[in-house]
């Protein structure tokens, strides 16, 4: 975790330079090479003392908007939250403990959905609750078939 140094200087330039120094042309490419890593894990890999998860996310959103790939970003964030909250995949039984874990994953994800996609995210959450995926389901990335059904690409 950073101690505030992440906001000093030109943090965007620092972030993008770290990405390029690792052989990636964009932060999106770097993040997609690690589709199940949390934003914090991505930030720690790029600079444990001077890069924060919120900076990574802000720049991922900026790149997604520029490239008309916000829906893909939204799916990718769902993957990250599911992996963080449901390490054994989608639960087979919805007891209180598992209901909480699912609610946590979906609730955290909802907070990361850009305003333009909030309604689509709400509908996807409703669908996951009313028609749960198979037990053990853990999407490996934003191209997961179920995720693409729930949140199809619409951007031009």
mmCIF file of C-alpha atoms in Angstrom:
data_model
loop_
_atom_site.group_PDB
_atom_site.id
_atom_site.type_symbol
_atom_site.label_atom_id
_atom_site.label_comp_id
_atom_site.label_asym_id
_atom_site.label_seq_id
_atom_site.Cartn_x
_atom_site.Cartn_y
_atom_site.Cartn_z
ATOM 1 C CA UNK A 1 0.000 0.000 0.000
ATOM 2 C CA UNK A 2 1.259 3.459 -0.787
ATOM 3 C CA UNK A 3 1.815 6.215 1.755
ATOM 4 C CA UNK A 4 0.669 9.100 -0.434
ATOM 5 C CA UNK A 5 3.683 9.179 -2.719
ATOM 6 C CA UNK A 6 1.560 7.752 -5.520
ATOM 7 C CA UNK A 7 0.004 11.176 -6.110
ATOM 8 C CA UNK A 8 3.290 13.090 -6.183
ATOM 9 C CA UNK A 9 4.654 14.237 -9.516
ATOM 10 C CA UNK A 10 3.217 13.206 -12.854
ATOM 11 C CA UNK A 11 1.693 9.923 -11.744
ATOM 12 C CA UNK A 12 0.088 9.219 -15.129
ATOM 13 C CA UNK A 13 3.431 9.455 -16.919
ATOM 14 C CA UNK A 14 5.053 7.318 -14.208
ATOM 15 C CA UNK A 15 2.336 4.685 -14.514
ATOM 16 C CA UNK A 16 2.563 4.491 -18.299
ATOM 17 C CA UNK A 17 6.371 4.396 -18.222
ATOM 18 C CA UNK A 18 6.257 1.439 -15.828
ATOM 19 C CA UNK A 19 3.864 -0.347 -18.175
ATOM 20 C CA UNK A 20 6.102 0.310 -21.197
ATOM 21 C CA UNK A 21 9.198 -0.813 -19.286
ATOM 22 C CA UNK A 22 7.475 -4.185 -18.827
ATOM 23 C CA UNK A 23 6.946 -4.527 -22.562
ATOM 24 C CA UNK A 24 3.303 -3.465 -22.866
ATOM 25 C CA UNK A 25 1.963 -0.769 -25.162
ATOM 26 C CA UNK A 26 -0.910 0.113 -22.830
ATOM 27 C CA UNK A 27 -2.094 -0.302 -19.285
ATOM 28 C CA UNK A 28 -5.025 -2.279 -20.686
ATOM 29 C CA UNK A 29 -2.660 -4.797 -22.276
ATOM 30 C CA UNK A 30 -0.741 -5.082 -18.995
ATOM 31 C CA UNK A 31 -3.954 -5.620 -17.000
ATOM 32 C CA UNK A 32 -5.431 -8.085 -19.501
ATOM 33 C CA UNK A 33 -2.282 -10.189 -19.238
ATOM 34 C CA UNK A 34 -3.276 -10.564 -15.561
ATOM 35 C CA UNK A 35 -7.077 -10.896 -15.847
ATOM 36 C CA UNK A 36 -7.696 -12.260 -12.355
ATOM 37 C CA UNK A 37 -5.351 -9.931 -10.458
ATOM 38 C CA UNK A 38 -6.913 -7.272 -8.267
ATOM 39 C CA UNK A 39 -6.334 -3.586 -8.956
ATOM 40 C CA UNK A 40 -4.166 -3.494 -5.842
ATOM 41 C CA UNK A 41 -2.064 -6.393 -7.120
ATOM 42 C CA UNK A 42 -1.624 -4.636 -10.472
ATOM 43 C CA UNK A 43 -0.592 -1.431 -8.699
ATOM 44 C CA UNK A 44 1.858 -3.267 -6.458
ATOM 45 C CA UNK A 45 3.457 -4.906 -9.464
ATOM 46 C CA UNK A 46 3.889 -1.533 -11.152
ATOM 47 C CA UNK A 47 5.209 0.235 -8.059
ATOM 48 C CA UNK A 48 4.524 -0.933 -4.521
ATOM 49 C CA UNK A 49 5.439 2.447 -3.075
ATOM 50 C CA UNK A 50 4.120 4.929 -5.609
ATOM 51 C CA UNK A 51 1.242 3.445 -7.629
ATOM 52 C CA UNK A 52 -2.263 2.920 -6.250
ATOM 53 C CA UNK A 53 -5.114 0.726 -7.379
ATOM 54 C CA UNK A 54 -7.354 3.743 -7.949
ATOM 55 C CA UNK A 55 -4.770 5.224 -10.307
ATOM 56 C CA UNK A 56 -4.647 1.969 -12.251
ATOM 57 C CA UNK A 57 -8.427 1.897 -12.478
ATOM 58 C CA UNK A 58 -8.737 5.565 -13.499
ATOM 59 C CA UNK A 59 -6.303 5.037 -16.351
ATOM 60 C CA UNK A 60 -7.955 1.757 -17.395
ATOM 61 C CA UNK A 61 -11.250 3.628 -17.671
ATOM 62 C CA UNK A 62 -9.619 6.429 -19.668
ATOM 63 C CA UNK A 63 -8.114 3.911 -22.110
ATOM 64 C CA UNK A 64 -11.409 2.016 -22.381
ATOM 65 C CA UNK A 65 -13.315 5.202 -23.172
ATOM 66 C CA UNK A 66 -10.739 6.251 -25.803
ATOM 67 C CA UNK A 67 -10.862 2.797 -27.411
ATOM 68 C CA UNK A 68 -14.634 2.311 -27.124
ATOM 69 C CA UNK A 69 -14.153 -0.779 -24.940
ATOM 70 C CA UNK A 70 -15.865 0.183 -21.700
ATOM 71 C CA UNK A 71 -18.076 -2.912 -21.665
ATOM 72 C CA UNK A 72 -14.992 -5.114 -21.891
ATOM 73 C CA UNK A 73 -13.465 -3.211 -18.965
ATOM 74 C CA UNK A 74 -16.670 -3.732 -16.963
ATOM 75 C CA UNK A 75 -16.543 -7.478 -17.661
ATOM 76 C CA UNK A 76 -12.873 -7.548 -16.702
ATOM 77 C CA UNK A 77 -13.582 -5.849 -13.401
ATOM 78 C CA UNK A 78 -16.280 -8.403 -12.643
ATOM 79 C CA UNK A 79 -13.715 -11.156 -13.214
ATOM 80 C CA UNK A 80 -11.321 -9.486 -10.769
ATOM 81 C CA UNK A 81 -14.000 -9.138 -8.081
ATOM 82 C CA UNK A 82 -15.285 -12.677 -8.513
ATOM 83 C CA UNK A 83 -11.776 -14.078 -8.147
ATOM 84 C CA UNK A 84 -11.198 -11.968 -5.050
ATOM 85 C CA UNK A 85 -14.487 -12.818 -3.347
ATOM 86 C CA UNK A 86 -15.230 -16.334 -4.621
ATOM 87 C CA UNK A 87 -11.867 -18.146 -4.672
ATOM 88 C CA UNK A 88 -13.592 -21.501 -5.173
ATOM 89 C CA UNK A 89 -15.876 -20.225 -7.914
ATOM 90 C CA UNK A 90 -19.611 -19.707 -7.879
ATOM 91 C CA UNK A 91 -21.075 -21.519 -4.867
ATOM 92 C CA UNK A 92 -23.122 -24.681 -5.341
ATOM 93 C CA UNK A 93 -25.331 -23.858 -2.376
ATOM 94 C CA UNK A 94 -26.602 -20.404 -1.479
ATOM 95 C CA UNK A 95 -26.439 -20.528 2.289
ATOM 96 C CA UNK A 96 -26.033 -17.271 4.232
ATOM 97 C CA UNK A 97 -22.239 -17.339 4.003
ATOM 98 C CA UNK A 98 -22.216 -17.857 0.236
ATOM 99 C CA UNK A 99 -24.998 -15.342 -0.320
ATOM 100 C CA UNK A 100 -22.828 -12.802 1.488
ATOM 101 C CA UNK A 101 -19.758 -13.674 -0.611
ATOM 102 C CA UNK A 102 -21.735 -13.282 -3.845
ATOM 103 C CA UNK A 103 -23.279 -10.016 -2.634
ATOM 104 C CA UNK A 104 -19.828 -8.731 -1.694
ATOM 105 C CA UNK A 105 -18.365 -9.578 -5.103
ATOM 106 C CA UNK A 106 -21.264 -8.058 -7.017
ATOM 107 C CA UNK A 107 -21.544 -5.060 -4.708
ATOM 108 C CA UNK A 108 -17.859 -4.214 -4.956
ATOM 109 C CA UNK A 109 -18.029 -4.606 -8.715
ATOM 110 C CA UNK A 110 -21.042 -2.278 -8.898
ATOM 111 C CA UNK A 111 -18.951 0.467 -7.332
ATOM 112 C CA UNK A 112 -16.439 0.210 -10.174
ATOM 113 C CA UNK A 113 -18.895 0.400 -13.049
ATOM 114 C CA UNK A 114 -18.687 3.699 -14.940
ATOM 115 C CA UNK A 115 -21.915 5.702 -14.859
ATOM 116 C CA UNK A 116 -22.569 5.010 -18.548
ATOM 117 C CA UNK A 117 -22.838 1.276 -17.790
ATOM 118 C CA UNK A 118 -24.569 1.271 -14.387
ATOM 119 C CA UNK A 119 -27.916 0.054 -15.731
ATOM 120 C CA UNK A 120 -26.316 -2.723 -17.752
ATOM 121 C CA UNK A 121 -24.405 -3.766 -14.637
ATOM 122 C CA UNK A 122 -27.598 -3.771 -12.584
ATOM 123 C CA UNK A 123 -29.283 -6.030 -15.123
ATOM 124 C CA UNK A 124 -26.275 -8.357 -15.171
ATOM 125 C CA UNK A 125 -26.328 -8.606 -11.356
ATOM 126 C CA UNK A 126 -30.048 -9.388 -11.436
ATOM 127 C CA UNK A 127 -29.469 -12.095 -14.030
ATOM 128 C CA UNK A 128 -26.647 -13.691 -12.038
ATOM 129 C CA UNK A 129 -28.841 -13.781 -8.937
ATOM 130 C CA UNK A 130 -31.957 -15.134 -10.642
ATOM 131 C CA UNK A 131 -30.148 -17.573 -12.970
ATOM 132 C CA UNK A 132 -26.909 -18.487 -11.206
ATOM 133 C CA UNK A 133 -24.011 -19.872 -13.210
ATOM 134 C CA UNK A 134 -22.906 -23.468 -12.673
ATOM 135 C CA UNK A 135 -21.249 -24.301 -9.374
ATOM 136 C CA UNK A 136 -17.525 -23.611 -9.522
ATOM 137 C CA UNK A 137 -17.798 -21.106 -12.382
ATOM 138 C CA UNK A 138 -14.859 -18.699 -12.346
ATOM 139 C CA UNK A 139 -14.401 -16.661 -15.491
ATOM 140 C CA UNK A 140 -10.798 -16.478 -16.619
ATOM 141 C CA UNK A 141 -11.148 -13.108 -18.310
ATOM 142 C CA UNK A 142 -13.477 -10.625 -20.000
ATOM 143 C CA UNK A 143 -14.068 -12.943 -22.973
ATOM 144 C CA UNK A 144 -15.856 -15.555 -20.849
ATOM 145 C CA UNK A 145 -18.913 -16.776 -22.780
ATOM 146 C CA UNK A 146 -21.367 -16.162 -19.930
ATOM 147 C CA UNK A 147 -19.995 -12.684 -19.288
ATOM 148 C CA UNK A 148 -20.275 -11.814 -22.982
ATOM 149 C CA UNK A 149 -23.912 -12.948 -22.844
ATOM 150 C CA UNK A 150 -24.597 -10.814 -19.779
ATOM 151 C CA UNK A 151 -22.650 -7.799 -21.022
ATOM 152 C CA UNK A 152 -22.273 -7.958 -24.809
ATOM 153 C CA UNK A 153 -20.055 -5.470 -26.561
ATOM 154 C CA UNK A 154 -22.060 -2.588 -27.970
ATOM 155 C CA UNK A 155 -19.441 0.048 -28.515
ATOM 156 C CA UNK A 156 -18.461 0.917 -32.073
#
